[in-house]
mmCIF file of C-alpha atoms in Angstrom:
data_model
loop_
_atom_site.group_PDB
_atom_site.id
_atom_site.type_symbol
_atom_site.label_atom_id
_atom_site.label_comp_id
_atom_site.label_asym_id
_atom_site.label_seq_id
_atom_site.Cartn_x
_atom_site.Cartn_y
_atom_site.Cartn_z
ATOM 1 C CA MET A 1229 100.879 95.904 128.050
ATOM 2 C CA TYR A 1230 103.439 95.169 125.633
ATOM 3 C CA GLN A 1231 105.903 97.523 124.883
ATOM 4 C CA VAL A 1232 107.749 97.810 121.111
ATOM 5 C CA ARG A 1233 110.401 99.738 119.683
ATOM 6 C CA THR A 1234 110.465 101.301 116.584
ATOM 7 C CA TYR A 1235 113.278 101.906 113.982
ATOM 8 C CA ASN A 1236 112.794 103.983 111.142
ATOM 9 C CA LYS A 1237 109.361 104.453 109.512
ATOM 10 C CA ILE A 1238 107.146 101.463 109.538
ATOM 11 C CA SER A 1239 103.786 102.252 107.524
ATOM 12 C CA ASP A 1240 100.823 103.338 109.554
ATOM 13 C CA LYS A 1241 98.295 99.929 108.260
ATOM 14 C CA GLY A 1242 100.855 98.323 109.988
ATOM 15 C CA LEU A 1243 100.883 99.795 113.292
ATOM 16 C CA SER A 1244 97.392 100.073 113.568
ATOM 17 C CA LEU A 1245 97.141 96.773 113.928
ATOM 18 C CA PHE A 1246 98.282 97.462 117.447
ATOM 19 C CA PRO A 1247 95.624 97.455 119.608
ATOM 20 C CA ALA A 1248 96.364 100.968 121.743
ATOM 21 C CA GLY A 1249 95.246 99.463 125.175
ATOM 22 C CA ARG A 1250 97.503 96.333 124.913
ATOM 23 C CA TYR A 1251 99.994 97.908 123.660
ATOM 24 C CA SER A 1252 102.477 100.805 124.029
ATOM 25 C CA VAL A 1253 104.986 101.162 120.751
ATOM 26 C CA ALA A 1254 107.199 104.459 120.359
ATOM 27 C CA GLU A 1255 110.979 104.577 119.147
ATOM 28 C CA ASP A 1256 111.656 105.231 123.111
ATOM 29 C CA VAL A 1257 109.982 102.682 124.415
ATOM 30 C CA SER A 1258 112.103 102.231 128.514
ATOM 31 C CA SER A 1259 111.860 98.348 128.168
ATOM 32 C CA PRO A 1260 110.603 96.385 125.395
ATOM 33 C CA GLU A 1261 109.691 92.881 124.487
ATOM 34 C CA ALA A 1262 109.960 93.480 120.997
ATOM 35 C CA ILE A 1263 111.813 95.372 118.336
ATOM 36 C CA LEU A 1264 109.938 96.614 115.282
ATOM 37 C CA LEU A 1265 112.606 97.405 112.527
ATOM 38 C CA ARG A 1266 113.181 97.859 108.589
ATOM 39 C CA SER A 1267 117.201 98.598 107.552
ATOM 40 C CA HIS A 1268 118.450 99.644 110.780
ATOM 41 C CA LYS A 1269 121.253 98.015 111.977
ATOM 42 C CA LEU A 1270 121.420 96.185 114.818
ATOM 43 C CA HIS A 1271 125.566 95.282 115.186
ATOM 44 C CA GLY A 1272 127.108 96.547 117.946
ATOM 45 C CA GLU A 1273 124.082 97.833 119.642
ATOM 46 C CA THR A 1274 123.360 96.890 123.212
ATOM 47 C CA LEU A 1275 120.073 94.410 123.055
ATOM 48 C CA PRO A 1276 117.869 95.509 126.487
ATOM 49 C CA GLU A 1277 117.619 92.055 128.334
ATOM 50 C CA SER A 1278 113.916 92.638 127.924
ATOM 51 C CA VAL A 1279 113.866 92.156 124.311
ATOM 52 C CA ILE A 1280 112.126 88.490 123.485
ATOM 53 C CA ALA A 1281 111.701 88.824 119.797
ATOM 54 C CA VAL A 1282 113.223 91.173 116.267
ATOM 55 C CA ALA A 1283 110.738 92.057 113.599
ATOM 56 C CA ARG A 1284 112.314 93.161 110.484
ATOM 57 C CA ALA A 1285 109.318 94.687 107.723
ATOM 58 C CA GLY A 1286 111.313 92.922 105.117
ATOM 59 C CA ALA A 1287 113.067 89.986 103.940
ATOM 60 C CA GLY A 1288 116.467 89.884 104.304
ATOM 61 C CA THR A 1289 118.173 90.322 108.154
ATOM 62 C CA ASN A 1290 121.503 91.247 107.100
ATOM 63 C CA ASN A 1291 121.314 94.698 109.457
ATOM 64 C CA VAL A 1292 120.262 91.727 113.166
ATOM 65 C CA PRO A 1293 123.050 89.636 114.352
ATOM 66 C CA VAL A 1294 120.765 86.534 114.515
ATOM 67 C CA ASP A 1295 123.429 84.846 115.904
ATOM 68 C CA GLU A 1296 123.991 86.325 119.117
ATOM 69 C CA TYR A 1297 120.339 86.579 119.852
ATOM 70 C CA THR A 1298 119.881 82.921 118.912
ATOM 71 C CA LYS A 1299 122.200 82.401 121.374
ATOM 72 C CA SER A 1300 120.063 84.658 123.802
ATOM 73 C CA GLY A 1301 116.165 82.912 122.938
ATOM 74 C CA VAL A 1302 115.250 85.756 121.025
ATOM 75 C CA VAL A 1303 113.386 84.931 118.113
ATOM 76 C CA VAL A 1304 114.238 86.581 114.758
ATOM 77 C CA PHE A 1305 111.496 87.341 112.011
ATOM 78 C CA ASN A 1306 111.413 88.811 108.801
ATOM 79 C CA THR A 1307 108.434 88.812 105.611
ATOM 80 C CA PRO A 1308 109.158 86.321 102.992
ATOM 81 C CA GLY A 1309 107.179 87.464 100.202
ATOM 82 C CA ALA A 1310 105.368 90.971 101.424
ATOM 83 C CA ASN A 1311 108.011 93.027 99.209
ATOM 84 C CA ALA A 1312 107.677 90.026 95.615
ATOM 85 C CA ASN A 1313 105.931 91.679 93.528
ATOM 86 C CA ALA A 1314 107.352 95.200 94.380
ATOM 87 C CA VAL A 1315 111.139 93.242 93.199
ATOM 88 C CA LYS A 1316 109.188 91.471 90.538
ATOM 89 C CA GLU A 1317 108.422 94.990 88.359
ATOM 90 C CA LEU A 1318 111.615 96.143 88.968
ATOM 91 C CA VAL A 1319 113.083 92.918 87.648
ATOM 92 C CA LEU A 1320 110.861 93.312 84.463
ATOM 93 C CA ALA A 1321 111.986 96.455 84.209
ATOM 94 C CA GLY A 1322 115.326 95.421 83.989
ATOM 95 C CA MET A 1323 115.168 93.446 82.234
ATOM 96 C CA LEU A 1324 113.733 96.033 79.442
ATOM 97 C CA LEU A 1325 115.490 98.737 80.224
ATOM 98 C CA SER A 1326 118.817 96.677 79.202
ATOM 99 C CA SER A 1327 116.753 94.569 76.149
ATOM 100 C CA ARG A 1328 116.280 97.843 74.127
ATOM 101 C CA GLY A 1329 118.109 101.548 74.091
ATOM 102 C CA ILE A 1330 115.254 103.172 76.468
ATOM 103 C CA LEU A 1331 117.965 105.264 77.827
ATOM 104 C CA GLN A 1332 120.738 105.933 75.807
ATOM 105 C CA GLY A 1333 117.125 107.143 73.269
ATOM 106 C CA ARG A 1334 116.221 109.059 76.676
ATOM 107 C CA ASP A 1335 120.253 110.834 76.514
ATOM 108 C CA TYR A 1336 119.873 111.042 73.473
ATOM 109 C CA VAL A 1337 116.345 113.315 72.527
ATOM 110 C CA ALA A 1338 117.721 115.290 76.215
ATOM 111 C CA THR A 1339 120.297 117.229 73.847
ATOM 112 C CA LEU A 1340 118.568 118.325 71.251
ATOM 113 C CA GLY A 1341 116.904 120.623 73.013
ATOM 114 C CA ASP A 1342 118.338 123.420 71.166
ATOM 115 C CA MET A 1343 116.203 122.446 68.142
ATOM 116 C CA THR A 1344 113.160 124.634 66.448
ATOM 117 C CA ASP A 1345 111.495 123.129 63.878
ATOM 118 C CA LYS A 1346 109.286 119.741 64.606
ATOM 119 C CA GLY A 1347 109.687 119.027 61.270
ATOM 120 C CA GLU A 1348 113.657 118.803 61.334
ATOM 121 C CA MET A 1349 113.447 117.100 64.942
ATOM 122 C CA SER A 1350 111.205 114.533 63.118
ATOM 123 C CA LYS A 1351 113.815 113.722 60.231
ATOM 124 C CA LEU A 1352 116.431 113.363 62.044
ATOM 125 C CA LEU A 1353 115.267 111.561 64.976
ATOM 126 C CA GLU A 1354 113.899 108.731 62.542
ATOM 127 C CA ALA A 1355 117.504 108.900 61.360
ATOM 128 C CA GLU A 1356 118.780 108.079 64.101
ATOM 129 C CA LYS A 1357 116.637 106.129 65.742
ATOM 130 C CA LYS A 1358 118.763 102.218 64.356
ATOM 131 C CA ARG A 1359 120.812 103.732 66.741
ATOM 132 C CA PHE A 1360 119.463 102.677 70.305
ATOM 133 C CA ALA A 1361 117.504 99.546 68.467
ATOM 134 C CA GLY A 1362 117.444 96.572 70.917
ATOM 135 C CA SER A 1363 115.793 93.095 71.327
ATOM 136 C CA GLU A 1364 111.978 91.689 72.665
ATOM 137 C CA LEU A 1365 112.024 89.605 75.523
ATOM 138 C CA ALA A 1366 109.726 86.845 73.851
ATOM 139 C CA GLY A 1367 111.734 83.219 73.168
ATOM 140 C CA LYS A 1368 114.873 85.111 75.540
ATOM 141 C CA LYS A 1369 116.193 82.108 78.175
ATOM 142 C CA LEU A 1370 115.766 83.534 81.634
ATOM 143 C CA GLY A 1371 118.104 82.419 84.083
ATOM 144 C CA ILE A 1372 116.542 82.981 87.433
ATOM 145 C CA VAL A 1373 118.673 81.901 90.938
ATOM 146 C CA GLY A 1374 116.508 81.039 93.709
ATOM 147 C CA LEU A 1375 113.072 79.862 93.277
ATOM 148 C CA GLY A 1376 111.638 81.441 96.499
ATOM 149 C CA ALA A 1377 108.247 84.281 97.176
ATOM 150 C CA ILE A 1378 110.049 86.381 94.551
ATOM 151 C CA GLY A 1379 111.926 83.695 92.034
ATOM 152 C CA SER A 1380 108.741 81.904 90.931
ATOM 153 C CA MET A 1381 107.261 85.391 91.192
ATOM 154 C CA VAL A 1382 109.095 86.527 88.061
ATOM 155 C CA ALA A 1383 109.546 83.272 86.427
ATOM 156 C CA ASN A 1384 105.251 83.439 85.864
ATOM 157 C CA ALA A 1385 106.099 87.248 84.823
ATOM 158 C CA ALA A 1386 108.810 85.404 82.153
ATOM 159 C CA LEU A 1387 106.671 82.946 81.191
ATOM 160 C CA ALA A 1388 103.605 85.127 80.556
ATOM 161 C CA LEU A 1389 106.429 87.129 78.010
ATOM 162 C CA GLY A 1390 107.131 84.564 76.060
ATOM 163 C CA MET A 1391 110.203 84.007 77.606
ATOM 164 C CA ASP A 1392 111.429 80.550 77.850
ATOM 165 C CA VAL A 1393 112.701 80.078 81.808
ATOM 166 C CA TYR A 1394 115.682 78.578 83.818
ATOM 167 C CA GLY A 1395 115.422 77.921 87.493
ATOM 168 C CA PHE A 1396 118.370 76.295 89.896
ATOM 169 C CA ASP A 1397 117.591 76.813 93.607
ATOM 170 C CA PRO A 1398 119.581 73.720 95.546
ATOM 171 C CA ALA A 1399 117.549 74.683 98.914
ATOM 172 C CA LEU A 1400 114.837 74.738 97.185
ATOM 173 C CA SER A 1401 111.377 74.530 99.973
ATOM 174 C CA VAL A 1402 107.881 72.285 99.010
ATOM 175 C CA GLU A 1403 106.375 75.032 99.883
ATOM 176 C CA ALA A 1404 108.429 76.932 97.029
ATOM 177 C CA ALA A 1405 108.519 74.117 95.086
ATOM 178 C CA TRP A 1406 104.180 73.860 94.434
ATOM 179 C CA ARG A 1407 104.098 77.982 94.248
ATOM 180 C CA LEU A 1408 106.813 76.833 91.211
ATOM 181 C CA PRO A 1409 104.882 77.087 87.550
ATOM 182 C CA SER A 1410 105.922 73.634 85.486
ATOM 183 C CA ASP A 1411 107.448 75.150 83.038
ATOM 184 C CA VAL A 1412 110.222 76.475 84.606
ATOM 185 C CA HIS A 1413 113.420 74.131 83.655
ATOM 186 C CA ARG A 1414 114.625 72.678 86.468
ATOM 187 C CA MET A 1415 118.658 73.016 86.756
ATOM 188 C CA GLU A 1416 120.733 70.134 88.790
ATOM 189 C CA SER A 1417 123.711 73.419 88.855
ATOM 190 C CA LEU A 1418 124.795 77.358 88.597
ATOM 191 C CA GLN A 1419 127.266 75.891 85.584
ATOM 192 C CA ALA A 1420 125.007 74.949 83.612
ATOM 193 C CA LEU A 1421 122.056 77.154 84.126
ATOM 194 C CA LEU A 1422 124.861 80.350 83.385
ATOM 195 C CA SER A 1423 125.600 78.522 80.129
ATOM 196 C CA GLU A 1424 121.962 78.050 79.039
ATOM 197 C CA ILE A 1425 120.110 81.343 79.440
ATOM 198 C CA ASP A 1426 120.457 85.734 77.845
ATOM 199 C CA TYR A 1427 119.277 86.905 81.528
ATOM 200 C CA LEU A 1428 120.242 86.051 84.639
ATOM 201 C CA THR A 1429 118.366 87.386 87.640
ATOM 202 C CA LEU A 1430 119.618 86.711 91.401
ATOM 203 C CA HIS A 1431 117.261 86.460 94.378
ATOM 204 C CA VAL A 1432 118.666 84.226 97.368
ATOM 205 C CA PRO A 1433 119.585 85.414 100.642
ATOM 206 C CA ALA A 1434 123.260 87.159 101.410
ATOM 207 C CA ILE A 1435 125.583 84.038 103.026
ATOM 208 C CA ASP A 1436 128.313 82.986 102.878
ATOM 209 C CA ALA A 1437 127.245 80.295 101.011
ATOM 210 C CA THR A 1438 125.637 82.732 98.585
ATOM 211 C CA LYS A 1439 128.826 85.521 98.858
ATOM 212 C CA ASN A 1440 130.138 86.108 95.396
ATOM 213 C CA MET A 1441 127.879 83.111 93.834
ATOM 214 C CA ILE A 1442 128.862 84.956 90.238
ATOM 215 C CA ASN A 1443 132.476 86.120 90.029
ATOM 216 C CA ARG A 1444 135.289 85.529 87.670
ATOM 217 C CA ASP A 1445 135.152 82.075 87.213
ATOM 218 C CA THR A 1446 130.978 81.651 86.736
ATOM 219 C CA LEU A 1447 131.084 85.123 84.274
ATOM 220 C CA GLY A 1448 133.196 82.411 82.570
ATOM 221 C CA PHE A 1449 130.308 79.976 81.880
ATOM 222 C CA MET A 1450 127.800 83.196 80.707
ATOM 223 C CA LYS A 1451 127.243 83.740 76.650
ATOM 224 C CA PRO A 1452 128.932 87.835 75.945
ATOM 225 C CA SER A 1453 125.393 88.546 74.650
ATOM 226 C CA ALA A 1454 123.930 87.824 78.693
ATOM 227 C CA ALA A 1455 122.566 90.689 81.048
ATOM 228 C CA ILE A 1456 122.645 89.845 84.689
ATOM 229 C CA MET A 1457 119.980 91.421 87.073
ATOM 230 C CA ASN A 1458 121.048 91.224 90.725
ATOM 231 C CA PHE A 1459 117.305 93.203 92.992
ATOM 232 C CA ALA A 1460 118.959 90.567 95.442
ATOM 233 C CA ARG A 1461 122.498 91.328 97.525
ATOM 234 C CA ASP A 1462 125.675 92.850 97.224
ATOM 235 C CA ALA A 1463 127.185 90.571 98.490
ATOM 236 C CA ILE A 1464 126.423 88.156 96.265
ATOM 237 C CA VAL A 1465 128.064 89.460 93.073
ATOM 238 C CA ASP A 1466 131.083 90.050 92.449
ATOM 239 C CA SER A 1467 131.126 93.745 91.208
ATOM 240 C CA GLU A 1468 134.667 94.352 89.763
ATOM 241 C CA ALA A 1469 134.662 90.809 88.035
ATOM 242 C CA VAL A 1470 131.423 92.185 86.431
ATOM 243 C CA VAL A 1471 133.451 95.722 85.436
ATOM 244 C CA GLU A 1472 136.274 93.147 83.467
ATOM 245 C CA ALA A 1473 134.157 91.267 82.304
ATOM 246 C CA LEU A 1474 132.078 94.536 80.755
ATOM 247 C CA ASP A 1475 135.129 95.651 79.835
ATOM 248 C CA ALA A 1476 136.543 92.627 77.846
ATOM 249 C CA GLY A 1477 132.786 92.465 75.655
ATOM 250 C CA LYS A 1478 132.189 88.735 77.664
ATOM 251 C CA LEU A 1479 128.763 90.479 79.213
ATOM 252 C CA ARG A 1480 126.374 92.847 77.693
ATOM 253 C CA ASN A 1481 125.002 94.153 80.547
ATOM 254 C CA TYR A 1482 124.958 94.942 84.160
ATOM 255 C CA VAL A 1483 121.461 95.899 86.032
ATOM 256 C CA CYS A 1484 121.503 96.427 89.733
ATOM 257 C CA ASP A 1485 119.758 97.614 93.064
ATOM 258 C CA PHE A 1486 123.374 98.395 94.581
ATOM 259 C CA PRO A 1487 125.769 100.861 93.415
ATOM 260 C CA GLU A 1488 129.034 100.809 93.534
ATOM 261 C CA PRO A 1489 131.822 103.321 93.410
ATOM 262 C CA CYS A 1490 132.957 100.793 90.055
ATOM 263 C CA LEU A 1491 129.805 100.449 88.502
ATOM 264 C CA ILE A 1492 129.218 104.354 88.409
ATOM 265 C CA GLY A 1493 129.553 106.147 84.951
ATOM 266 C CA HIS A 1494 130.011 102.690 82.666
ATOM 267 C CA GLU A 1495 127.580 102.880 79.676
ATOM 268 C CA LYS A 1496 126.867 99.057 80.085
ATOM 269 C CA VAL A 1497 125.538 99.631 83.480
ATOM 270 C CA ILE A 1498 122.303 100.783 85.076
ATOM 271 C CA ALA A 1499 122.381 101.084 88.874
ATOM 272 C CA VAL A 1500 119.872 102.165 90.964
ATOM 273 C CA PRO A 1501 119.848 102.858 94.211
ATOM 274 C CA HIS A 1502 118.538 100.328 96.274
ATOM 275 C CA ILE A 1503 114.818 100.340 95.478
ATOM 276 C CA GLY A 1504 113.627 97.107 95.082
ATOM 277 C CA ALA A 1505 111.203 97.238 98.074
ATOM 278 C CA SER A 1506 110.886 101.050 97.556
ATOM 279 C CA THR A 1507 106.341 100.977 97.342
ATOM 280 C CA ALA A 1508 103.747 101.972 99.201
ATOM 281 C CA GLU A 1509 102.376 98.720 98.592
ATOM 282 C CA ALA A 1510 105.937 96.520 99.799
ATOM 283 C CA GLU A 1511 105.875 98.810 102.986
ATOM 284 C CA GLU A 1512 102.311 98.284 104.080
ATOM 285 C CA ASN A 1513 102.315 94.901 102.703
ATOM 286 C CA CYS A 1514 105.543 94.199 105.655
ATOM 287 C CA ALA A 1515 104.899 96.264 108.466
ATOM 288 C CA VAL A 1516 101.300 94.031 108.123
ATOM 289 C CA MET A 1517 102.971 91.034 108.367
ATOM 290 C CA ALA A 1518 105.518 91.481 110.579
ATOM 291 C CA VAL A 1519 103.110 93.125 112.961
ATOM 292 C CA ASN A 1520 100.534 90.373 112.538
ATOM 293 C CA GLN A 1521 103.505 88.152 113.237
ATOM 294 C CA LEU A 1522 104.883 89.814 116.376
ATOM 295 C CA ARG A 1523 101.737 89.633 118.059
ATOM 296 C CA ASP A 1524 101.023 86.123 117.864
ATOM 297 C CA TYR A 1525 104.243 84.952 119.233
ATOM 298 C CA LEU A 1526 103.673 87.530 121.994
ATOM 299 C CA GLU A 1527 99.887 86.818 122.933
ATOM 300 C CA ASN A 1528 100.348 83.392 122.264
ATOM 301 C CA GLY A 1529 103.769 82.156 121.964
ATOM 302 C CA ASN A 1530 103.125 80.840 118.053
ATOM 303 C CA ILE A 1531 106.606 81.719 115.785
ATOM 304 C CA LYS A 1532 105.891 81.599 112.055
ATOM 305 C CA ASN A 1533 108.274 83.295 109.379
ATOM 306 C CA SER A 1534 111.429 83.229 111.538
ATOM 307 C CA VAL A 1535 115.332 82.984 110.640
ATOM 308 C CA ASN A 1536 116.358 81.182 113.696
ATOM 309 C CA PHE A 1537 113.617 79.199 115.487
ATOM 310 C CA PRO A 1538 111.068 76.640 113.707
ATOM 311 C CA GLU A 1539 108.250 77.586 113.184
ATOM 312 C CA THR A 1540 105.295 76.149 115.722
ATOM 313 C CA SER A 1541 102.032 76.987 116.564
ATOM 314 C CA MET A 1542 99.372 75.429 118.919
ATOM 315 C CA GLY A 1543 96.924 78.152 117.382
ATOM 316 C CA GLY A 1544 95.355 80.830 120.443
ATOM 317 C CA LEU A 1545 95.489 80.592 124.424
ATOM 318 C CA VAL A 1546 91.670 79.899 124.867
ATOM 319 C CA SER A 1547 91.500 79.793 128.561
ATOM 320 C CA GLY A 1548 94.202 78.224 131.610
ATOM 321 C CA CYS A 1549 98.309 79.230 130.552
ATOM 322 C CA ARG A 1550 100.412 78.549 128.095
ATOM 323 C CA ILE A 1551 104.261 78.313 128.590
ATOM 324 C CA THR A 1552 107.177 78.821 126.540
ATOM 325 C CA PHE A 1553 110.712 77.851 126.788
ATOM 326 C CA THR A 1554 113.781 77.396 124.572
ATOM 327 C CA ASN A 1555 116.329 74.933 125.219
ATOM 328 C CA GLN A 1556 119.259 73.924 123.303
ATOM 329 C CA ASN A 1557 118.748 71.226 120.394
ATOM 330 C CA VAL A 1558 119.920 68.704 123.139
ATOM 331 C CA SER A 1559 118.452 65.418 124.129
ATOM 332 C CA GLY A 1560 116.981 65.208 127.668
ATOM 333 C CA VAL A 1561 115.368 68.515 127.666
ATOM 334 C CA LEU A 1562 112.193 68.467 127.446
ATOM 335 C CA GLY A 1563 111.671 64.964 129.534
ATOM 336 C CA ASN A 1564 113.265 66.793 132.518
ATOM 337 C CA VAL A 1565 111.010 69.664 132.158
ATOM 338 C CA LEU A 1566 108.122 67.106 132.282
ATOM 339 C CA SER A 1567 108.861 65.671 135.048
ATOM 340 C CA VAL A 1568 108.897 69.009 137.089
ATOM 341 C CA PHE A 1569 105.865 69.364 136.232
ATOM 342 C CA ALA A 1570 104.718 65.836 137.158
ATOM 343 C CA GLU A 1571 106.505 66.628 140.778
ATOM 344 C CA ASN A 1572 104.551 69.040 140.874
ATOM 345 C CA ASN A 1573 101.220 68.221 140.078
ATOM 346 C CA VAL A 1574 100.883 70.373 136.989
ATOM 347 C CA ASN A 1575 99.237 68.481 134.237
ATOM 348 C CA VAL A 1576 100.026 69.620 130.896
ATOM 349 C CA ILE A 1577 97.053 69.482 128.696
ATOM 350 C CA ASP A 1578 98.276 70.195 124.971
ATOM 351 C CA MET A 1579 101.654 70.479 123.882
ATOM 352 C CA MET A 1580 103.987 70.636 121.066
ATOM 353 C CA ASN A 1581 108.152 70.748 120.693
ATOM 354 C CA LYS A 1582 110.099 71.568 117.511
ATOM 355 C CA SER A 1583 113.601 71.898 116.997
ATOM 356 C CA ARG A 1584 115.496 73.995 114.477
ATOM 357 C CA ASN A 1585 119.478 73.547 113.948
ATOM 358 C CA ASP A 1586 120.926 73.857 117.683
ATOM 359 C CA VAL A 1587 117.138 75.259 119.388
ATOM 360 C CA ALA A 1588 114.164 73.694 119.788
ATOM 361 C CA TYR A 1589 111.291 75.305 120.549
ATOM 362 C CA ASN A 1590 108.075 74.002 122.856
ATOM 363 C CA ILE A 1591 104.282 75.507 123.376
ATOM 364 C CA LEU A 1592 103.079 73.795 126.235
ATOM 365 C CA ASP A 1593 99.752 74.553 127.140
ATOM 366 C CA ILE A 1594 98.633 73.127 131.486
ATOM 367 C CA ASP A 1595 95.157 74.146 133.420
ATOM 368 C CA THR A 1596 96.426 76.049 135.852
ATOM 369 C CA CYS A 1597 99.688 78.963 136.196
ATOM 370 C CA PRO A 1598 102.427 77.115 138.204
ATOM 371 C CA SER A 1599 104.068 78.545 141.483
ATOM 372 C CA ASP A 1600 107.441 80.514 141.202
ATOM 373 C CA ALA A 1601 109.068 77.616 142.666
ATOM 374 C CA VAL A 1602 107.767 75.458 139.586
ATOM 375 C CA LEU A 1603 108.792 78.600 136.983
ATOM 376 C CA ALA A 1604 111.889 78.733 138.936
ATOM 377 C CA ALA A 1605 112.651 75.050 139.054
ATOM 378 C CA LEU A 1606 112.427 74.786 134.841
ATOM 379 C CA LYS A 1607 114.424 77.544 134.514
ATOM 380 C CA SER A 1608 117.725 75.975 136.222
ATOM 381 C CA VAL A 1609 116.443 73.151 134.041
ATOM 382 C CA GLU A 1610 119.450 72.281 132.279
ATOM 383 C CA HIS A 1611 120.230 73.567 128.824
ATOM 384 C CA VAL A 1612 117.003 76.162 129.098
ATOM 385 C CA ILE A 1613 117.641 79.265 127.424
ATOM 386 C CA SER A 1614 114.474 81.187 128.499
ATOM 387 C CA LEU A 1615 111.027 80.660 129.620
ATOM 388 C CA ARG A 1616 107.922 82.056 129.533
ATOM 389 C CA VAL A 1617 104.680 82.540 131.084
ATOM 390 C CA ILE A 1618 101.512 83.580 128.733
ATOM 391 C CA VAL A 1619 98.165 83.903 130.318
ATOM 392 C CA ARG A 1620 94.775 84.951 128.146
ATOM 393 C CA ASP A 1621 93.162 88.214 129.890
#
């Protein structure tokens, strides 16, 4: 029976996909093969030696020590795109709130509680409404940094609203490019994009290359009338630089999902408490995707949507035995493993080998399961990190 340890509240719609007779899923399982979590931070925690996979029901993996786990052969999954619609809708709400005096008008109306005459209130509101006038999104230029699952959905929605859309993503994948509407203007640099747009929305991961990508220098390329939406990660924006720009009249608004002390109370800031993916639908979608990916890896050795291992799939194991192993991505390892099989008359029916950065992953289907001695010989091959045997129930 597979054991899965959970952290946080995982949607029941996802957990129900674990077959009761084959999986034990709980917060306190003793020797988990897998961990399923949302925001719980694993940094600094001792990972049980039994763990071979970690799945985060969400897009980011900042709460997982990915590099450390990679060295131990632990596959880390995320769920890209599962919460994309939830974030897209919040981005649209942020742009609308920053373009119209909606919140300011609401706050003003809330001060009129002492008025009792409906006619007088109507007259007053008619006179004061000009204070909360704004502008429409149609015809404005939206810049999107990061054109993955969320960015492409925001692009489609913005085009439907009549906006001109500009995109920048130096790491655009072929799959993402297919999703991207042809009407999006592809920009060759961040500077070129920032100088064009009226609204900016960010959809990139928090990595070294994106840390403080919006800073004093890059803010200098933007129009004073521009507004920034950050529903990606706090680390990609220098909030103190943003406040300086707002105070100096060099930026109109900042809307974000990551409140910080320097932002609280600022009249040009709209900050919400990290609710980008906090919808029932998004939580269900993330949980379902994470569970399906874990099951496919545990039961078949297949990898999809891993942040540290190559995508590798040979479908379901029909019969016989499947061996998977992880190794350092150096030459000769696969050949040495196959030599062990040949020396022991083990017939390989099918196989797949993929690599990603410093790690390689292999799936091999064989006629019958090898002996313990053969398995020991495989594990002792130089540069092999981990090895699994999967047998169809």
